[in-house]
CSV table of C-alpha atoms in Angstrom, one decimal:
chain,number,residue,atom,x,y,z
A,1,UNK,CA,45.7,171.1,346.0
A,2,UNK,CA,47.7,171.2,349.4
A,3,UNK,CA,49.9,173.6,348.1
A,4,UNK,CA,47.7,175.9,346.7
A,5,UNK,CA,45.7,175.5,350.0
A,6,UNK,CA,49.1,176.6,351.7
A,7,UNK,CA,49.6,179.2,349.6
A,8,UNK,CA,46.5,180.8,350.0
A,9,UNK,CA,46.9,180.5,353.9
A,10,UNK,CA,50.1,182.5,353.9
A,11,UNK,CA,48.8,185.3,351.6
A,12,UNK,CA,45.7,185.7,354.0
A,13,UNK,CA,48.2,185.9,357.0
A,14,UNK,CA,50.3,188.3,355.9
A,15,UNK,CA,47.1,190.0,354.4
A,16,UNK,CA,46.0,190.1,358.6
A,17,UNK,CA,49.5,190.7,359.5
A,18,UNK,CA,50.4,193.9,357.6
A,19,UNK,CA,46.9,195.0,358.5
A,20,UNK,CA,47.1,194.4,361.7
A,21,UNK,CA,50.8,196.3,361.7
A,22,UNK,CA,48.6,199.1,360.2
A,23,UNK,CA,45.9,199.5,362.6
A,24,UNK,CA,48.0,199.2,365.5
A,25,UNK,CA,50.6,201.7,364.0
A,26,UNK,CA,49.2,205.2,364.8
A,27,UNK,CA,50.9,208.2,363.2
A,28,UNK,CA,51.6,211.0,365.3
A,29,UNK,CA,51.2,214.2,363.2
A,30,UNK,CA,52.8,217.5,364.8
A,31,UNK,CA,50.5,220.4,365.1
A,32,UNK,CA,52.3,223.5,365.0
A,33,UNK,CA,51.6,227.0,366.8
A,34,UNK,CA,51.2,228.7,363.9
A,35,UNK,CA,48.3,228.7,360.8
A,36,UNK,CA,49.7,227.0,357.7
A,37,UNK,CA,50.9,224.3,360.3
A,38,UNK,CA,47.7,223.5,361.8
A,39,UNK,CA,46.1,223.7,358.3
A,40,UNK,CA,48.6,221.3,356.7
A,41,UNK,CA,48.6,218.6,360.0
A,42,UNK,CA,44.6,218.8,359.3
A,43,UNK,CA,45.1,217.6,355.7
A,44,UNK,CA,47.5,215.2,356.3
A,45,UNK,CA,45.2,213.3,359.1
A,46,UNK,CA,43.0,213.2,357.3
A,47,UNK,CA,44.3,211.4,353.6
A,48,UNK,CA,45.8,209.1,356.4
A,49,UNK,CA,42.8,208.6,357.6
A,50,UNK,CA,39.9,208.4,354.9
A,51,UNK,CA,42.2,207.3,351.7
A,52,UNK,CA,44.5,204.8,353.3
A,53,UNK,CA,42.5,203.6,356.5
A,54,UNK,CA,44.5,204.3,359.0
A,55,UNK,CA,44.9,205.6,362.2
A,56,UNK,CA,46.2,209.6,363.1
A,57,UNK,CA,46.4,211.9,365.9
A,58,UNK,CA,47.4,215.7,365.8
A,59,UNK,CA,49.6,216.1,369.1
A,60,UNK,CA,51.3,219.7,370.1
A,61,UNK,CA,55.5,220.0,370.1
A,62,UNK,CA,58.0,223.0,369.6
A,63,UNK,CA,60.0,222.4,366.3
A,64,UNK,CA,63.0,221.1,368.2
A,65,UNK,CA,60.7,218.6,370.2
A,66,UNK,CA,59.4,217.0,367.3
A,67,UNK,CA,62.5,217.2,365.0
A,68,UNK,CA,64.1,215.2,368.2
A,69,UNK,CA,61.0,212.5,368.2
A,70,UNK,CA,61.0,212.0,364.4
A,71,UNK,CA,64.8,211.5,365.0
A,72,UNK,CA,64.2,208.9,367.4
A,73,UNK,CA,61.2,206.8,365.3
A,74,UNK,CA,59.6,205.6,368.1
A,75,UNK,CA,56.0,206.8,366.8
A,76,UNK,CA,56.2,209.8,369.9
A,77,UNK,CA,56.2,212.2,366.8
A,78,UNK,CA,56.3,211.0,363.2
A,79,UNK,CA,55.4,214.1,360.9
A,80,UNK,CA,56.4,217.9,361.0
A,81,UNK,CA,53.8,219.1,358.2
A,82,UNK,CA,55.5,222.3,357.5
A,83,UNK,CA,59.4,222.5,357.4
A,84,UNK,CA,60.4,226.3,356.3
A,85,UNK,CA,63.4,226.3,354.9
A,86,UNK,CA,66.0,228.2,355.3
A,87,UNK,CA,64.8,228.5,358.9
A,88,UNK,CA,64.9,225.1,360.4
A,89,UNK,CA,67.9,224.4,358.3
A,90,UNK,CA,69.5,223.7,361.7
A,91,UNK,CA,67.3,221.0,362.3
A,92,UNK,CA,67.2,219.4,358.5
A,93,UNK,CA,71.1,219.6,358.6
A,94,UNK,CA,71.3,217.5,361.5
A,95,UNK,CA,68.4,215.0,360.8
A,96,UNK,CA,68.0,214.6,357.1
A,97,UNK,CA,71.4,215.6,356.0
A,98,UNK,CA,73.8,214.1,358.7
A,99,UNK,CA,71.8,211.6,360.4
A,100,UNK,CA,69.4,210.7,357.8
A,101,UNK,CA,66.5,209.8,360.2
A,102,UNK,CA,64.2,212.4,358.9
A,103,UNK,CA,63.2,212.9,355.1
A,104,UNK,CA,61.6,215.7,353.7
A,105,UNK,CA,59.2,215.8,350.9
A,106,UNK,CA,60.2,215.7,347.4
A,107,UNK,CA,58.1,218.7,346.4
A,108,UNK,CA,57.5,222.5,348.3
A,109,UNK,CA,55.8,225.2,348.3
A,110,UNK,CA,57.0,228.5,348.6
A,111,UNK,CA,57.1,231.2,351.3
A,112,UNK,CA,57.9,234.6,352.1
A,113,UNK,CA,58.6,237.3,355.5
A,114,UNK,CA,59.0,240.3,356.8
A,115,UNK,CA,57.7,242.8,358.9
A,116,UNK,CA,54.6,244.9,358.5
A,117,UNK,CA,53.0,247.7,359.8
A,118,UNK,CA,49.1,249.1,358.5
A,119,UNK,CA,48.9,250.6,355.1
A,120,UNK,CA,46.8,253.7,356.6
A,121,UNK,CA,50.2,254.3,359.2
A,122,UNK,CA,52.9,254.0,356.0
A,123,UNK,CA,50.9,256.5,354.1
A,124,UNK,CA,50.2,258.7,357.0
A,125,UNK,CA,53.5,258.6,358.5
A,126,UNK,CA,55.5,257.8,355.5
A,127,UNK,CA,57.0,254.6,357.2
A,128,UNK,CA,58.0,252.3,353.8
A,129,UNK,CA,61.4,250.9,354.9
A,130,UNK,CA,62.5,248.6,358.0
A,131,UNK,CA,64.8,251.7,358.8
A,132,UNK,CA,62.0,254.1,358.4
A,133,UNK,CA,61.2,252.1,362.2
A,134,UNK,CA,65.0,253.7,363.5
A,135,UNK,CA,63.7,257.1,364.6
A,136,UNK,CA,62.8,258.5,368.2
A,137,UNK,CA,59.9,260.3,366.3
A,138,UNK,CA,58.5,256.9,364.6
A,139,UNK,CA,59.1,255.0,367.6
A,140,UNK,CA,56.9,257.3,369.9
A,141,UNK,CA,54.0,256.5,367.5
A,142,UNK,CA,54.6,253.0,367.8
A,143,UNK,CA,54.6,253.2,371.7
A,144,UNK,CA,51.3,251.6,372.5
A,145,UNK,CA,52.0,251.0,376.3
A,146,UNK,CA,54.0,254.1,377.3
A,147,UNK,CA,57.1,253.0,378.1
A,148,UNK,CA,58.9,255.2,375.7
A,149,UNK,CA,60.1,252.7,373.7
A,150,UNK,CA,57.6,251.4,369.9
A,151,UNK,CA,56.5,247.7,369.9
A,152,UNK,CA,57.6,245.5,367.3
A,153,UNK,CA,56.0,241.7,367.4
A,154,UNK,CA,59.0,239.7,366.7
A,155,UNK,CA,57.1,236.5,366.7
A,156,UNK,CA,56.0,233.4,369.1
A,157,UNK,CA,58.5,231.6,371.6
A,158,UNK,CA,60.6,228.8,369.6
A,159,UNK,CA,59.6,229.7,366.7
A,160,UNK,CA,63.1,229.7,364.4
A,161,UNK,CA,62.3,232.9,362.5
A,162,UNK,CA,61.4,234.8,366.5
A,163,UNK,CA,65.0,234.3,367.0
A,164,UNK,CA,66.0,236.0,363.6
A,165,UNK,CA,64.3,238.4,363.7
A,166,UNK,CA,65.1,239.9,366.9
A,167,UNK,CA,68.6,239.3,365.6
A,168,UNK,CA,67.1,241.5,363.1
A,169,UNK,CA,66.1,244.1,365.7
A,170,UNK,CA,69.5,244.6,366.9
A,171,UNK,CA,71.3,244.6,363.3
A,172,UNK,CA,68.9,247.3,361.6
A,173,UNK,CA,69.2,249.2,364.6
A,174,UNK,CA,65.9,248.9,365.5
A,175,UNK,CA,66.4,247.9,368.9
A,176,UNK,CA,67.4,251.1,369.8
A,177,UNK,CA,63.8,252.7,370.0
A,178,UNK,CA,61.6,249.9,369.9
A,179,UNK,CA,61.1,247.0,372.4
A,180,UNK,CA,60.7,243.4,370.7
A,181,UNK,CA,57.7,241.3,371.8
A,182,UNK,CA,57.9,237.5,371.5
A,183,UNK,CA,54.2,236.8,372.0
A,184,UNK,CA,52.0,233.8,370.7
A,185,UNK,CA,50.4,234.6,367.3
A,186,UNK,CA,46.8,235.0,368.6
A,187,UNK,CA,47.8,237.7,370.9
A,188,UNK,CA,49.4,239.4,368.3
A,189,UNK,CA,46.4,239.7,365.6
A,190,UNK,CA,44.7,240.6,368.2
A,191,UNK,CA,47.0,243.7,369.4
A,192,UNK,CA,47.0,244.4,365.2
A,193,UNK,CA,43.7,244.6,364.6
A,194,UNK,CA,43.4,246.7,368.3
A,195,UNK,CA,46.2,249.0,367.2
A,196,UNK,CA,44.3,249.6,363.7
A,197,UNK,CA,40.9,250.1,365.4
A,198,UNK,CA,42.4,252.7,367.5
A,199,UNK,CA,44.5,254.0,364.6
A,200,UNK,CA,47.7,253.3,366.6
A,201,UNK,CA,51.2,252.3,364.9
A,202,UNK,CA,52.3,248.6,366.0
A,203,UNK,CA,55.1,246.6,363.4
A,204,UNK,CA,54.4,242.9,363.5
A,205,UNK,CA,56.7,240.0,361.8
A,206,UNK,CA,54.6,239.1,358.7
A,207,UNK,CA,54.6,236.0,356.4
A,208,UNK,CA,52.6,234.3,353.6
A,209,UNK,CA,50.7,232.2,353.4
A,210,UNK,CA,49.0,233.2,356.2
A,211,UNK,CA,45.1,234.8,357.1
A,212,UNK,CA,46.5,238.2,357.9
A,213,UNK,CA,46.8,239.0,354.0
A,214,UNK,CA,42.5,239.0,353.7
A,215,UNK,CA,42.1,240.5,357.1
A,216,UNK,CA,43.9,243.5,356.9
A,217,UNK,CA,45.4,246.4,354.6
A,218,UNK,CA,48.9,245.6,355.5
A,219,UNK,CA,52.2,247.1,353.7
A,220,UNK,CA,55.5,244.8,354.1
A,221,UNK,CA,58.2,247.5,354.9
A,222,UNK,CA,61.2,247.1,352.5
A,223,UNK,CA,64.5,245.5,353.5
A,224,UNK,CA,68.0,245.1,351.6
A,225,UNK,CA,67.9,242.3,349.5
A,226,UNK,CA,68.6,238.5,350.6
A,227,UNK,CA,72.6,238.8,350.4
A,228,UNK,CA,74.5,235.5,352.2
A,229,UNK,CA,77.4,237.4,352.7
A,230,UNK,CA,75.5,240.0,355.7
A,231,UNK,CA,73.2,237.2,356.7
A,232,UNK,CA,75.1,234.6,359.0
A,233,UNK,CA,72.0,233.4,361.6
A,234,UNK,CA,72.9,230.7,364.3
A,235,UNK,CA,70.0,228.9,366.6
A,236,UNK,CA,70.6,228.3,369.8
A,237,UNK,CA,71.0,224.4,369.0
A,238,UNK,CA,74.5,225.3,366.9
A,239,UNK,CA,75.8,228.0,369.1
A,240,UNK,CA,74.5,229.0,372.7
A,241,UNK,CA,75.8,232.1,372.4
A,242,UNK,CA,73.6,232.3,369.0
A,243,UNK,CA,72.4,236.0,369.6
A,244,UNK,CA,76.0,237.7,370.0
A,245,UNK,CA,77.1,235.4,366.8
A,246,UNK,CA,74.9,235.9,364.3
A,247,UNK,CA,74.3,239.1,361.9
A,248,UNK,CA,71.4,239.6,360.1
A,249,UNK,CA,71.1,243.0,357.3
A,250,UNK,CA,69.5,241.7,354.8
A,251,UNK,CA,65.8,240.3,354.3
A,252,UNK,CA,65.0,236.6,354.7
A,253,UNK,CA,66.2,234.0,351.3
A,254,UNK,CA,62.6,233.4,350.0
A,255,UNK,CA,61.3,230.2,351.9
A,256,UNK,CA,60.7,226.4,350.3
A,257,UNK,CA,58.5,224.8,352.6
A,258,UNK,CA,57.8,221.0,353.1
A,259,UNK,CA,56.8,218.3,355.0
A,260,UNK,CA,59.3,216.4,356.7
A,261,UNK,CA,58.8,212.8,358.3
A,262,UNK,CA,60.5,209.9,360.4
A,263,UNK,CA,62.1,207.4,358.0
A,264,UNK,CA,60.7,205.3,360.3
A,265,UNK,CA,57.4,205.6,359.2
A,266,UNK,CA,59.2,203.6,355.9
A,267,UNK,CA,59.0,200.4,357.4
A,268,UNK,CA,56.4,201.0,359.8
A,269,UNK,CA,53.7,201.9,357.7
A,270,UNK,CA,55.3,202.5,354.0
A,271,UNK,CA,51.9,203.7,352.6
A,272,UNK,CA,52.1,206.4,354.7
A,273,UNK,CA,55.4,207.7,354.1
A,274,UNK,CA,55.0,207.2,350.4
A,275,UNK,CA,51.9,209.3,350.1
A,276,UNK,CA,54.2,211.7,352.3
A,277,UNK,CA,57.1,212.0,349.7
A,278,UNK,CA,54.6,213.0,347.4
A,279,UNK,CA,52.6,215.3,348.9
A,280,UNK,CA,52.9,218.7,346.9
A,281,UNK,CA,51.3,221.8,348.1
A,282,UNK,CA,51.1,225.4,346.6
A,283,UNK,CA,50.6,228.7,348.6
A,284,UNK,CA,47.7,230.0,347.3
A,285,UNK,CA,46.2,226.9,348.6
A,286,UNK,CA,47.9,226.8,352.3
A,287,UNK,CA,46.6,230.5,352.2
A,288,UNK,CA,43.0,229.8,351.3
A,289,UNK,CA,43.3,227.1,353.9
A,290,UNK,CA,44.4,229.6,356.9
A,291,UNK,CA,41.5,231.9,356.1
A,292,UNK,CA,39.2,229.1,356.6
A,293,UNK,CA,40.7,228.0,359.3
A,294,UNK,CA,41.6,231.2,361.4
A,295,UNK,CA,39.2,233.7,360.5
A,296,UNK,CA,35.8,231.7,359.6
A,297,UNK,CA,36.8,229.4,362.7
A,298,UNK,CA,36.4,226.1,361.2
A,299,UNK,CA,37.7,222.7,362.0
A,300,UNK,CA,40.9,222.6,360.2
A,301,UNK,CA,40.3,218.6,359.2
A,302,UNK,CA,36.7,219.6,357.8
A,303,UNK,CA,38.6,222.0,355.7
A,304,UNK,CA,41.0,219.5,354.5
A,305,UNK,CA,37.9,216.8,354.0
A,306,UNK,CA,36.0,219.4,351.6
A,307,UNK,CA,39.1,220.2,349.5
A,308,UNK,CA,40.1,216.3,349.4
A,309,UNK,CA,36.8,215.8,347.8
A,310,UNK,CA,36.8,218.6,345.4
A,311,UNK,CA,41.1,218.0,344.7
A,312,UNK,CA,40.8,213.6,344.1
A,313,UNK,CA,42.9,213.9,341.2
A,314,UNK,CA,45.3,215.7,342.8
A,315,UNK,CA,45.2,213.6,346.3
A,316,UNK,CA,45.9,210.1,343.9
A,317,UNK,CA,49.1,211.8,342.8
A,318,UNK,CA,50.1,211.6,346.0
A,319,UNK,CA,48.7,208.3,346.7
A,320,UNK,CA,50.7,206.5,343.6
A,321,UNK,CA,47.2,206.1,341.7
């Protein structure tokens, strides 16, 4: 009977313990500066949250800020929900290949870029290829601040794909009539949808998922076809002299995306990690979410809540269930 007493004791204390070790363990979930990102650190707080009972916060970092804290495991940054691949390659290299602090998730969903310009402006103007942007005449009609040069979004500071792309700029030759704008992404929509409201030209870096796609009638202008032999991209983490070094002619590999997360996390709180090696994703989905999100303006974890409820079968996957 002593025994069995004792026994029972220690199951209920390391019941408390590992409890305790639970609630006290907050996971710090990045939230990116860009749609799918936000959407995806929304859904991830909350199956953390209401399906294993813990605790989550959404906290702001650049992708090489919160590569470095997940690298680190100190609970300053545990998750990156949305890893695109090729493009932070530099960063999974380093951390999950080399160092092996960081682990992605088993599954992905996939991705896509480019650039894009209005479907009324490519019909009008006959603008269908990235080179069709390498003109004097095209430029000028692309000029939407009069300084003789056309605009061309690039993409948001410290983003990975900003700095390919205006590697792109240079490489296709575009950079010889049009001035590239590194600008955050709300700023940009919002010079789109201006610059199609006042039937101006504007070219914009494009991806998918993302809200753009039900907002407006966009073309993505045509590039060579992914080709590793004229695509040879440094970031400035691998090379500081990453612009002069790299050559990009071709268009971007087709992107896998994931969600990557501090191995710590493993031994810190395994449920969570678990449910984060098997969290699988498709674009459709990511897309949906960004249109709630962005354009209907709503609270990217309500979003996430109402799909959990609707998706329970597909959440328990994850969950080991």
């Amino acid at each position: 009977m002593k025994m069995w007493k004792i026994t029972l004791q220690s199951i209920a204390m390391v019941m408390v313990t590992t409890a305790t070790s639970f609630a006290q363990d907050v996971v710090k979930i990045a939230e990116p500066n860009w749609a799918s990102g936000r959407a995806i650190a929304g859904l991830v707080k909350v199956v953390i949250e209401d399906k294993l009972g813990g605790k989550a916060e959404l906290v702001p970092g650049t992708n090489a800020v919160v590569f470095k804290a997940m690298d680190r495991g100190k609970g300053e940054i545990d998750v990156h929900p949305d890893v695109w691949l090729p493009n932070q390659s530099n960063f999974t290299d380093e951390y999950v290949g080399t160092k092996k602090t960081v682990a992605l998730s088993q599954n992905s969903y996939k991705g896509r870029s480019g650039f894009c310009v209005s479907r009324k402006f490519s019909e009008k103007h006959n603008v269908k290829s990235i080179f069709d942007l390498a003109t004097p005449e095209v430029a000028k009609l692309m000029d939407r601040d009069g300084d003789g040069m056309g605009d061309i979004w690039v993409g948001a500071p410290g983003w990975a794909s900003t700095k390919i792309n205006l590697v792109k700029v240079r490489d296709y030759g575009i950079g010889n009539f049009f001035k590239p704008i590194q600008a955050e992404e709300e700023i940009a929509t919002a010079s789109i949808k201006d610059s199609i409201n006042k039937k101006e030209g504007f070219a914009f870096y494009c991806y998918a998922p993302h809200y753009n796609w039900f907002v407006f009638d966009m073309v993505r202008l045509e590039e060579p076809a992914f080709d590793s032999a004229s695509y040879d991209m440094k970031q400035p983490a691998e090379d500081p002299k990453w612009f002069e070094n790299s050559k990009v002619l071709t268009a971007d590999k087709e992107k896998s995306i994931h969600v990557g997360y501090s191995r710590s996390l493993e031994k810190r709180v395994p449920d969570v990690a678990s449910m984060l090696s098997k969290l699988a994703l498709d674009t459709d989905t990511v897309n949906n979410w960004t249109h709630e999100i962005v354009v209907k303006k709503r609270d990217s974890q309500e979003v996430a809540r109402e799909w959990v409820a609707k998706n329970s079968d597909r959440v328990d996957k994850w969950l080991g269930l």
